[in-house]
Coordinates of C-alpha atoms in Angstrom, one line a residue:
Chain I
X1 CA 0.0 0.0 0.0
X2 CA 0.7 3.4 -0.9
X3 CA 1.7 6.1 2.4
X4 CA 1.0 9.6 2.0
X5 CA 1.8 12.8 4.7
X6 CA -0.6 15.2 5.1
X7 CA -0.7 17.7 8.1
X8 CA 2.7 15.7 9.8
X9 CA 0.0 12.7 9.6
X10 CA 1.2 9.0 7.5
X11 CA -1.9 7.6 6.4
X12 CA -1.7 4.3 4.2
X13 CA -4.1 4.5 1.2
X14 CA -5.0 2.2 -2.1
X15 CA -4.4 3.1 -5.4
X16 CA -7.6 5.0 -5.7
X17 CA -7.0 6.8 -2.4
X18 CA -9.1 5.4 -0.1
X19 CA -7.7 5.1 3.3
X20 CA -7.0 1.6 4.7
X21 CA -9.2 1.6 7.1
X22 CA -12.3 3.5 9.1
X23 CA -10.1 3.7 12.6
X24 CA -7.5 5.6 10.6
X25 CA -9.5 8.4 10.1
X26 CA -8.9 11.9 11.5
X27 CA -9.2 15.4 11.1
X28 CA -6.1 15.8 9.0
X29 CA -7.6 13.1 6.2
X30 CA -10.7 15.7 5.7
X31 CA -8.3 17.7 5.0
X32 CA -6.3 16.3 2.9
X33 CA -8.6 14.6 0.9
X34 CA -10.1 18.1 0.6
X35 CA -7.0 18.5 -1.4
X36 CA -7.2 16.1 -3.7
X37 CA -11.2 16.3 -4.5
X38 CA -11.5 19.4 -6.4
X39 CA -12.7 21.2 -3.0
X40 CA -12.5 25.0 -2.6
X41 CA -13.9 25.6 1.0
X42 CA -14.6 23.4 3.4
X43 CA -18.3 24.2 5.1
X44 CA -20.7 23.1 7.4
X45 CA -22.5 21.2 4.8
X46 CA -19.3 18.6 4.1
X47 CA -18.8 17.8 7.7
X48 CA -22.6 17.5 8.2
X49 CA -22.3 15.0 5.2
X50 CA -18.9 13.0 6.3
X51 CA -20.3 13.0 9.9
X52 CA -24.1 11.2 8.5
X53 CA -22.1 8.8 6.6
X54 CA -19.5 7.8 9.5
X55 CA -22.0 7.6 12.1
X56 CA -24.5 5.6 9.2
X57 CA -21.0 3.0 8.9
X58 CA -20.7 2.3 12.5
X59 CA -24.4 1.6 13.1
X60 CA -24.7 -0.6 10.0
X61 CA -22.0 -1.7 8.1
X62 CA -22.2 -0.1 5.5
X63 CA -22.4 3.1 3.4
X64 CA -26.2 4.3 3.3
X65 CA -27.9 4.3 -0.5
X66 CA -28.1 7.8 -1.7
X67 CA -31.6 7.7 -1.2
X68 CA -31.4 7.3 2.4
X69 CA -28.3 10.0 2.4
X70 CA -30.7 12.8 0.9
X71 CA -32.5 11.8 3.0
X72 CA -31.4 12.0 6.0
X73 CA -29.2 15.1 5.4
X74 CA -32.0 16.8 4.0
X75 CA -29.7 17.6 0.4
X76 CA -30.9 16.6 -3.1
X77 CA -28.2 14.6 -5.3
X78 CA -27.6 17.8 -7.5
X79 CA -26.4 19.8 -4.2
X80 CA -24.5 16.8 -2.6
X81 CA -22.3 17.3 -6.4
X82 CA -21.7 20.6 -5.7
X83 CA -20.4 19.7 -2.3
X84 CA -18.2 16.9 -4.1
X85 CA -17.4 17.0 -7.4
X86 CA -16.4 13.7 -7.7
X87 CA -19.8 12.4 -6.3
X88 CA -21.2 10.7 -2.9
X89 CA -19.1 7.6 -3.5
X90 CA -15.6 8.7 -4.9
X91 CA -15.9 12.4 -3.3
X92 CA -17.5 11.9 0.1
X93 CA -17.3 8.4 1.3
X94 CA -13.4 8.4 0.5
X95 CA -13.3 11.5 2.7
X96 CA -15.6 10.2 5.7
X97 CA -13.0 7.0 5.8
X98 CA -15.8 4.3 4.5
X99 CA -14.1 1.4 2.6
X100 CA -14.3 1.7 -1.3
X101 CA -17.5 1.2 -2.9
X102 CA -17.5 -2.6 -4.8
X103 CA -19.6 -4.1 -7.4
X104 CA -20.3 -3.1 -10.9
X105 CA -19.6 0.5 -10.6
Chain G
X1 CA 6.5 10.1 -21.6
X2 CA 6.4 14.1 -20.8
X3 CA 3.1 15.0 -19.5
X4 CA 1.2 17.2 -22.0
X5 CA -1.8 18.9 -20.5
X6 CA -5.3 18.9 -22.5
X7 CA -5.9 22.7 -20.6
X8 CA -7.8 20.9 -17.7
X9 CA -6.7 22.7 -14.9
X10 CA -6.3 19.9 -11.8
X11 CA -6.6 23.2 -9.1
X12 CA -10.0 24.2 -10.5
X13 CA -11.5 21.1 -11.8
X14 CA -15.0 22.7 -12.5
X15 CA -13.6 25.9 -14.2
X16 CA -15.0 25.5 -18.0
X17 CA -16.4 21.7 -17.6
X18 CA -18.6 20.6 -19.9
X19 CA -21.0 18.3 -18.6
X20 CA -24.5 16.2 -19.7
X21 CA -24.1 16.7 -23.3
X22 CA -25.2 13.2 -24.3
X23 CA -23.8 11.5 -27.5
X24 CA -23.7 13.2 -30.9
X25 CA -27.4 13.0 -33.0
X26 CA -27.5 10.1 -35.1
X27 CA -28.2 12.1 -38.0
X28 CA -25.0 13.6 -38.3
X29 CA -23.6 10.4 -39.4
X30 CA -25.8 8.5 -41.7
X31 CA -24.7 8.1 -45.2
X32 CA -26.8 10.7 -47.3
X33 CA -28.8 7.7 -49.2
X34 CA -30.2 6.4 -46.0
X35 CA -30.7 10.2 -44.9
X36 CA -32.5 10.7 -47.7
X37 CA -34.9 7.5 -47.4
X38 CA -35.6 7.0 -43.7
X39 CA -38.4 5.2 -43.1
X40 CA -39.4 4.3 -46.9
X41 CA -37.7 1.0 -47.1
X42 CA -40.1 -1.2 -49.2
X43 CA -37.2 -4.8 -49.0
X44 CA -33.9 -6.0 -48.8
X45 CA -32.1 -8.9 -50.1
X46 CA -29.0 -10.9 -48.9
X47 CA -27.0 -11.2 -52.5
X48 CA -24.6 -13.1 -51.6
X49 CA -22.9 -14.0 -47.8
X50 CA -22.1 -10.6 -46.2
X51 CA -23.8 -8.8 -49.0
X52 CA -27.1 -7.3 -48.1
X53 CA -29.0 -4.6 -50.6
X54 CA -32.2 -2.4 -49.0
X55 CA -34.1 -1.0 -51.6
X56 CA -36.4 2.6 -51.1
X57 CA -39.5 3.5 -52.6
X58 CA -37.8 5.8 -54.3
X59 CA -35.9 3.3 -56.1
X60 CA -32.6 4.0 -54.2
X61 CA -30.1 1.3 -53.1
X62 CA -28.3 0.9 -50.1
X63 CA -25.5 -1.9 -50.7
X64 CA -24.4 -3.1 -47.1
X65 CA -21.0 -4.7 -46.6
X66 CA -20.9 -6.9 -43.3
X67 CA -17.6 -7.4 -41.9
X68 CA -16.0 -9.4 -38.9
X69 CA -15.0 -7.1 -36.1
X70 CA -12.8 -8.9 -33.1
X71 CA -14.5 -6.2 -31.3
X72 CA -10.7 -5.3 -29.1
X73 CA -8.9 -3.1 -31.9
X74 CA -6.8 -0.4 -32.1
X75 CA -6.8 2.6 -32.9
X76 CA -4.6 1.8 -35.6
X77 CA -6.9 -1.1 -36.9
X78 CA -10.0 1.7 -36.5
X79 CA -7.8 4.0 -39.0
X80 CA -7.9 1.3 -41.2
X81 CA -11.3 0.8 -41.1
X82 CA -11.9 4.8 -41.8
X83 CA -9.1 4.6 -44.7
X84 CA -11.8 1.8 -45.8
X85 CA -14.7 3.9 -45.6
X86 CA -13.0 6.9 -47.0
X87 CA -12.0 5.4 -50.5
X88 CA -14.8 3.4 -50.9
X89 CA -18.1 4.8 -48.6
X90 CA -17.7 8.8 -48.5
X91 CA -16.4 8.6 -44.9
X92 CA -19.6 6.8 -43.9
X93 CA -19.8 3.6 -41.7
X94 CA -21.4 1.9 -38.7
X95 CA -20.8 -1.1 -36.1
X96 CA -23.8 -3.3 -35.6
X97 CA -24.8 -4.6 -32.3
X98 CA -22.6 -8.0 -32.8
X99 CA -19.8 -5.5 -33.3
X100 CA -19.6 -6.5 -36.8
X101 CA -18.6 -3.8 -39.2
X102 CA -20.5 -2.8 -42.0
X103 CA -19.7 -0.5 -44.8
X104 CA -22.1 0.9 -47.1
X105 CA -22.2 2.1 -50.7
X106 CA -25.3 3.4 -52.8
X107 CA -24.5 1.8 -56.0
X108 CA -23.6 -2.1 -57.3
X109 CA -20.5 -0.9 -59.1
X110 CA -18.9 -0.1 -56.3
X111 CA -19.3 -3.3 -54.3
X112 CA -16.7 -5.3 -55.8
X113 CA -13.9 -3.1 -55.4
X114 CA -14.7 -2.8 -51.9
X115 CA -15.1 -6.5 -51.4
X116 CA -11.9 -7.3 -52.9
X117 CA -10.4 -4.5 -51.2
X118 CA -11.8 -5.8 -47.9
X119 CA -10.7 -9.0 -48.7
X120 CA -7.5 -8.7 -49.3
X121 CA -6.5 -7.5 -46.3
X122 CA -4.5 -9.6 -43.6
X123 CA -2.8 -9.7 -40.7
X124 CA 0.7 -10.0 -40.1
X125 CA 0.1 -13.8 -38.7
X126 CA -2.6 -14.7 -41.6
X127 CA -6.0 -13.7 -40.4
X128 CA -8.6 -11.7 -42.1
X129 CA -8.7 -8.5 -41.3
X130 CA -12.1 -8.0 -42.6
X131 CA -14.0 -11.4 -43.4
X132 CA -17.0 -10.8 -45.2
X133 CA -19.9 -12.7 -43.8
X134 CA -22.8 -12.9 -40.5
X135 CA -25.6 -12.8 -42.5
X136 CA -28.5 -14.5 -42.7
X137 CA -28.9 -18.6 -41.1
X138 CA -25.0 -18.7 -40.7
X139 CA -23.4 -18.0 -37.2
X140 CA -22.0 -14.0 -36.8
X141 CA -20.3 -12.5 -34.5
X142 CA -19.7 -13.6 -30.8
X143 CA -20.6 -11.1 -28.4
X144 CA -18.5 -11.3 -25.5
X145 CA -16.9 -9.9 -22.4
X146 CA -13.6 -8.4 -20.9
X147 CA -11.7 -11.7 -19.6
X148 CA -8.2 -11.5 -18.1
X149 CA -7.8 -8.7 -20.6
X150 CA -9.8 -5.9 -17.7
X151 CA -12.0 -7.7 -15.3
X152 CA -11.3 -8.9 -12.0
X153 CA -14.2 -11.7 -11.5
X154 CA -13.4 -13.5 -14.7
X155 CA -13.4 -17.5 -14.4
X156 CA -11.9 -17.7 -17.9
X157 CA -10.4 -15.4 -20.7
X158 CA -13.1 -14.0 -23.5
X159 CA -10.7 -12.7 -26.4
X160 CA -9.1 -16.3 -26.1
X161 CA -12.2 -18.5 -26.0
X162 CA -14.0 -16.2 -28.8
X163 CA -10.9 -16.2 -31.6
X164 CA -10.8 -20.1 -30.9
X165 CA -14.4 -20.5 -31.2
X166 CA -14.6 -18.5 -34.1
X167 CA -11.6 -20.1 -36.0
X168 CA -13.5 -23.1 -35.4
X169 CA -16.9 -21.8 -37.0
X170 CA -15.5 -19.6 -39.7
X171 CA -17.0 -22.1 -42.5
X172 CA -20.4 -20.9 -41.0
X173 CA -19.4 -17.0 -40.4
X174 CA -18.9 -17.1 -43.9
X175 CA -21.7 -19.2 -45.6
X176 CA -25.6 -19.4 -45.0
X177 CA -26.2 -22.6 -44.7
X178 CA -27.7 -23.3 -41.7
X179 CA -31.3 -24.0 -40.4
X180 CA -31.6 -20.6 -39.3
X181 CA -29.3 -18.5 -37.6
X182 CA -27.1 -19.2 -35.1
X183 CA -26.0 -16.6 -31.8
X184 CA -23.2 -17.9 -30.0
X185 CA -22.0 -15.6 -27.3
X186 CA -19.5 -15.4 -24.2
X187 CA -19.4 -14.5 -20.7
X188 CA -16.4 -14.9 -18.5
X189 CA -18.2 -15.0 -14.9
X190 CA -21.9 -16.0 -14.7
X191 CA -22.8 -12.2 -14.1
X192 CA -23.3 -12.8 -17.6
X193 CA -22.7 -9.4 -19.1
X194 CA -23.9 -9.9 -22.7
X195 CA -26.1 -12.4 -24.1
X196 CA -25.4 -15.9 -22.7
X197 CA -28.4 -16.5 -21.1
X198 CA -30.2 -15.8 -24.0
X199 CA -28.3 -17.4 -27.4
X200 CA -28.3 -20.6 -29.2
X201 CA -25.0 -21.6 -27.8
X202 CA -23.4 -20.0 -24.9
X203 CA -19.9 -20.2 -23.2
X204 CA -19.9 -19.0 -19.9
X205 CA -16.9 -19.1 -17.7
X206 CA -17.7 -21.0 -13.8
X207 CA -15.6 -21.9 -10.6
X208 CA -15.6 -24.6 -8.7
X209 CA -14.0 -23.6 -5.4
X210 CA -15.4 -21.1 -2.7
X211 CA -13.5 -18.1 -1.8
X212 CA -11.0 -17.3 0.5
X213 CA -11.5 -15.4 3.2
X214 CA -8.6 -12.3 4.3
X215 CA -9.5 -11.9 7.4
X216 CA -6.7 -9.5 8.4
X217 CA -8.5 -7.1 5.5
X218 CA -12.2 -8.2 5.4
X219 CA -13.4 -5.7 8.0
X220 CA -11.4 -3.2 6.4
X221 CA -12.4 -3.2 2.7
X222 CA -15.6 -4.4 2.7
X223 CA -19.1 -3.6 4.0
X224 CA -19.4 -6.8 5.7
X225 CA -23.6 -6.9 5.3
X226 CA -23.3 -6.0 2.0
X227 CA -20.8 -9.5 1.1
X228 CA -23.9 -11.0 3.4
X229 CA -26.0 -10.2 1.3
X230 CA -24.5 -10.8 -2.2
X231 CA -24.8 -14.3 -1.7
X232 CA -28.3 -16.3 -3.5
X233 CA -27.5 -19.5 -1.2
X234 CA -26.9 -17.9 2.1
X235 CA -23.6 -19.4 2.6
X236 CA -22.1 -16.6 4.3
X237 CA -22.9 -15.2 7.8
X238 CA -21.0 -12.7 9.4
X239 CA -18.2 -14.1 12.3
X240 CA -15.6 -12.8 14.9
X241 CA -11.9 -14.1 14.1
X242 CA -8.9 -13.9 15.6
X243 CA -6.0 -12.7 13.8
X244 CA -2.2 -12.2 15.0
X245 CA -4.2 -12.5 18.8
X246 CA -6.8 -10.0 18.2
X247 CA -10.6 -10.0 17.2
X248 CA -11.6 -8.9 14.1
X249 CA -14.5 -8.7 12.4
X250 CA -15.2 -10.7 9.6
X251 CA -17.4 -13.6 7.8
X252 CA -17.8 -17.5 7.4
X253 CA -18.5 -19.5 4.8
X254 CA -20.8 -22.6 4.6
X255 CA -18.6 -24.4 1.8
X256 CA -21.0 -27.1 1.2
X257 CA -23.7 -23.9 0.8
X258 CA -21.6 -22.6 -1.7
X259 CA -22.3 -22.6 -5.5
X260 CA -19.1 -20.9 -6.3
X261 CA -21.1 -18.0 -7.9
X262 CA -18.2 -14.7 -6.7
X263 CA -20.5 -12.4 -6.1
X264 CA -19.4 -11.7 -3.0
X265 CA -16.4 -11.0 -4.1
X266 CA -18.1 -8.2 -6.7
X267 CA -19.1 -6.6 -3.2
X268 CA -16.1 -7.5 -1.4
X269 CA -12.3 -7.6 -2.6
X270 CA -11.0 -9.9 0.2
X271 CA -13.0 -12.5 -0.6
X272 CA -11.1 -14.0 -3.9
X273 CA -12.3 -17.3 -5.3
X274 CA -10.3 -17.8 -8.9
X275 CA -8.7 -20.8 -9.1
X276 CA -6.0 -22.2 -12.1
X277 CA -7.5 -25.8 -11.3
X278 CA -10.9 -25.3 -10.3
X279 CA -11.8 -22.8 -13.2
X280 CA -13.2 -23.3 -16.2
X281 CA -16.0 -23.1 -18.8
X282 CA -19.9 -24.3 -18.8
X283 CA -22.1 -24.5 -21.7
X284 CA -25.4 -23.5 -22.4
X285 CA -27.8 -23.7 -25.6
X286 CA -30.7 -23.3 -26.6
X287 CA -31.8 -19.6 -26.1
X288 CA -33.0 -17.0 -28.4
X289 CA -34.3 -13.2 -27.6
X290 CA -37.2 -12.8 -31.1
X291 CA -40.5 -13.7 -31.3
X292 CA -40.6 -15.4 -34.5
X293 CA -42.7 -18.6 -34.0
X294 CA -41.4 -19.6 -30.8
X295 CA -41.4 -17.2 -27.7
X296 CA -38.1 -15.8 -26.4
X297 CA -36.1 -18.3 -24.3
X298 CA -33.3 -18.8 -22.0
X299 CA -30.4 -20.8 -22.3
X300 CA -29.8 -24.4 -20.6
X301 CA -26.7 -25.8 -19.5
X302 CA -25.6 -28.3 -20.8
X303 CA -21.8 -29.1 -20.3
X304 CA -21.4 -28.9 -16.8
X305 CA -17.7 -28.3 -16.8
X306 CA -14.8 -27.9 -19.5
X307 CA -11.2 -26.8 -18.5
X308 CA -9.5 -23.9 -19.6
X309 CA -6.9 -25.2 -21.7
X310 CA -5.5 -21.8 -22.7
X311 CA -4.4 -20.7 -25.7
X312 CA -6.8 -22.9 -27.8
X313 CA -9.6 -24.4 -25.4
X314 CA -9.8 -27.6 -27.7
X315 CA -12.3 -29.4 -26.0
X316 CA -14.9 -26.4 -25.7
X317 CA -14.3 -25.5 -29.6
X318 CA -14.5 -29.7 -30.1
X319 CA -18.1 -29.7 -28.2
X320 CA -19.7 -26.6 -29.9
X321 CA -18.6 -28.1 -33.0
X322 CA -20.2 -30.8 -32.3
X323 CA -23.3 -29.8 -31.2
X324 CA -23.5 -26.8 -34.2
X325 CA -23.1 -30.2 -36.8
X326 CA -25.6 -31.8 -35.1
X327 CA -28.3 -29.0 -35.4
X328 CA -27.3 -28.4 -39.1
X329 CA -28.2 -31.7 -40.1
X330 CA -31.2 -32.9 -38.1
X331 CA -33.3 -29.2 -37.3
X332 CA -36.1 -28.2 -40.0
X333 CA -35.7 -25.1 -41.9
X334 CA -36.0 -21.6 -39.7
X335 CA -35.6 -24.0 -36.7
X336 CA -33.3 -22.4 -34.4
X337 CA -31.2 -24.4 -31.4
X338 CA -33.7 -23.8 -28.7
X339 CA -36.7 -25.1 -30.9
X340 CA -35.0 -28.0 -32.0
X341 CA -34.1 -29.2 -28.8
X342 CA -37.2 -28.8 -27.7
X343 CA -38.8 -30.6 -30.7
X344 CA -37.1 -33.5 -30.3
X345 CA -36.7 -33.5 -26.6
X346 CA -33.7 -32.6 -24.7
X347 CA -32.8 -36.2 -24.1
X348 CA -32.9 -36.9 -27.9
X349 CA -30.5 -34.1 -27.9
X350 CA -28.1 -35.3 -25.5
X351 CA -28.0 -38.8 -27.7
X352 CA -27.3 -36.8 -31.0
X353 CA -25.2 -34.4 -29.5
X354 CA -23.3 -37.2 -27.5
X355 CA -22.7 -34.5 -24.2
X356 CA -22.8 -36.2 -21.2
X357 CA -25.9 -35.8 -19.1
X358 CA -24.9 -35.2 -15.9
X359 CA -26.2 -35.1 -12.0
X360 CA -24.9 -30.9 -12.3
X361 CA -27.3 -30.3 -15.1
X362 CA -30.6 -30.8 -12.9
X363 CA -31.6 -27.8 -11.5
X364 CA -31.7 -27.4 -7.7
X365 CA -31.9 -23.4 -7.5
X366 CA -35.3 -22.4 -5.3
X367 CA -38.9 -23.5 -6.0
X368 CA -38.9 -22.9 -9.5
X369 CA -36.1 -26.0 -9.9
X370 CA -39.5 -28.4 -9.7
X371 CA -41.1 -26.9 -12.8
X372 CA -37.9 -28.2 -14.9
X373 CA -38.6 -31.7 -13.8
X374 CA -40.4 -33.9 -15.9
X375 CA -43.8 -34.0 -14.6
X376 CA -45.0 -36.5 -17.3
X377 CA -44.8 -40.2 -18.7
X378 CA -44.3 -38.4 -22.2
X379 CA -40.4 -39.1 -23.2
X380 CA -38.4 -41.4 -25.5
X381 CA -36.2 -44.3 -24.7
X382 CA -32.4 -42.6 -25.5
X383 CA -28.9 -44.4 -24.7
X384 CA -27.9 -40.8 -23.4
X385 CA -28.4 -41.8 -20.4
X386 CA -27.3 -44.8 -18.7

């Protein structure tokens, strides 16, 4: 696996850049994966979103559908792209520390 | 190489993206004679093997040109194909949805050039480059899958399988003289992207051993209810496991529950189930997707198991063979593989065909496995079975 430093941090990530695993996470990943995402400005919207999907993992297992994310957070699809460019799965789950998404993707 | 920029700027990816623009209109493609007559075809006629002529009420022709395509190609092979359709077609040509290539020109004079021109060109090694032929009750293209060229799930290669399968039938590709018209296609894991479950004959790649469990990086990289979930025979449950002296979360498999299927390892990447050994090929016929006559169907298997015997699968090419002979001579005319078997009974089929019926080929999936037993005195004596 791949290391990377960000904020004097090491974190050990896959080729994709999802971190190894969901106790890794920290502060410092936000950020740096803020970095890497095509983010401008971190708000109160991405931490309410990273925060909804971590505490959705450790009740359940898994990621939450993105029904259930709009949901929940109250944001439509279209606004949870303009928080991350890259999407819910590539763009915020890689930032709240949930495993890769699998299947056919 | 030195990195040469396209004017994407990585610090402000959305600065001038363009974005939901959808393919390019049809339209701005299509040969002026069939822009001209779209939608006042009165017929068309197969001249010859490959050859194909659609006539307008107008009077206009539309000479078509079908070519093999080994649907993997380069960009170097498409440049051919556009040098093709540049001397010949105006520019103009299209890919059919059995990846076959066909070229079109609006007048007879001009079909023999190009068909000498198409069929004169070769590989380095001796192949056609573009065989004319797929038309009509012959076999065409195979449609097929990734393989160990791109996927990760594969049980067995597609390129590999399809060029020996097709070296094998190229008498048919490039004649019309079967029953009706054969589709042979190729998955390389039963999540059967494609056709399989719906063609005459079917190669579909299968494993025979359940996966293996990492259970230092199960919890890690996968959503463990989602690997759960994945599986049809509930075979998995999820379990505590002790690694290096600490409990970790991770899953269990019920071998003897297991139908070696891999979908959980679709959902989860520490759970990998290919096997050099234990791989290999099913085959299934006896499908079709029209309507004519006979209502669509799915395909049956009916070679339980065939190693991969890389680079020329011998005895998968010998059994199609084999069964594609034994349809040519004994089905009726516009009989295709599914009706014939059918017709005659699957256990006549079995005799002609000579495949082994086997305990593997009885279906024990669920509730609807009792409708595909025989709930009837109605069948024929065969030696297929002993």
């Amino acid at each position: 696996m791949e290391t990377v430093e960000f904020g004097g941090k090491t974190f050990s990530v896959d080729e994709d850049g999802f971190i190894d695993s969901f106790d890794n996470w920290c502060p410092e990943w936000v950020q740096y994966v803020k970095s890497v995402e095509g983010i401008d400005e971190l708000n109160d919207e991405h931490s309410k979103l990273v925060d909804v999907l971590r505490d959705y993992y450790e009740k359940n297992g898994i990621a939450p559908m993105v029904r259930v994310l709009s949901k929940v957070t109250g944001f439509k699809l279209k606004h949870i792209y303009e928080l991350f460019p890259s999407g819910p799965g590539k763009g915020a789950c890689k930032m709240a520390g949930l495993p890769k998404p699998t299947g056919c993707v | 190489m030195a990195f040469i920029s396209s004017g994407y700027n990585p610090d402000k990816p959305m600065v001038n993206r363009i974005t939901d623009i959808g393919p390019k209109y049809y339209e701005e493609f299509y040969p002026p004679v069939i822009k001209k007559n779209k939608g006042k075809w009165l017929y068309h006629e197969i001249l010859e093997p490959g050859i194909c002529v659609h006539v307008a009420e107008s009077g206009d022709e539309l000479y078509v040109l079908r070519v093999g395509g080994c649907r993997i190609m380069s960009v170097s092979h498409i440049r051919e194909i556009n040098e093709i359709a540049d001397k010949h077609c105006d520019g103009y040509l299209r890919f059919t949805t059995r990846n076959n290539i066909e070229f079109m020109v609006d007048s007879k004079d001009k079909v023999e050039p190009l068909k000498n021109d198409l069929l004169s060109r070769k590989q380095p090694g001796g192949c056609y480059k573009f065989p004319l032929g797929g038309t009509g009750a012959g076999i065409t293209n195979i449609v097929h899958t990734q393989g160990w060229i791109h996927c990760h799930t594969p049980a067995t290669d597609a390129s590999g399988t399809v060029k020996a399968t097709m070296d094998v039938l190229f008498d048919q590709f490039t004649d019309m003289k079967l029953p009706a018209k054969l589709r042979v296609s190729m998955a390389c894991c039963l999540n059967m992207c494609g056709a399989v479950h719906c063609s005459d004959i079917a190669i579909l790649g299968y494993h025979r051993k359940p996966p293996m469990l990492d259970h230092e990086y199960l919890d890690k990289m996968c959503e463990i209810p989602l690997a759960v979930a994945a599986c049809p025979t509930a075979a998995i449950k999820p379990a505590k496991v002790e690694v290096n002296g600490q409990q970790v979360k991770s899953v269990s498999v019920k071998a003897e529950r297991c139908m070696f299927c891999g979908n959980c390892y679709t959902m989860c990447p520490s759970m990998p189930l290919a096997d050099t050994e234990g791989d290999g090929i099913v085959l299934m016929a006896g499908g079709k997707i029209s309507n004519r006559i006979s209502a669509p169907k799915f395909s049956k298997v009916v070679v339980a198991f065939i190693e991969n015997e890389m680079p020329r699968w011998p005895t998968m090419t010998k059994a199609i063979k084999k069964m594609v002979d034994t349809y040519a001579g004994d089905a009726n005319k516009y009989e295709r593989f599914g009706d014939w078997a059918e017709r005659i009974g699957w256990e006549k089929f079995y005799e002609k065909t000579g495949l082994e019926f086997t305990h593997h080929l009885i279906d024990d999936f669920r509730d609807p496995a009792y409708y595909t037993w025989r709930q009837t005195t109605n069948f024929k004596f065969t030696n297929a079975i002993k």
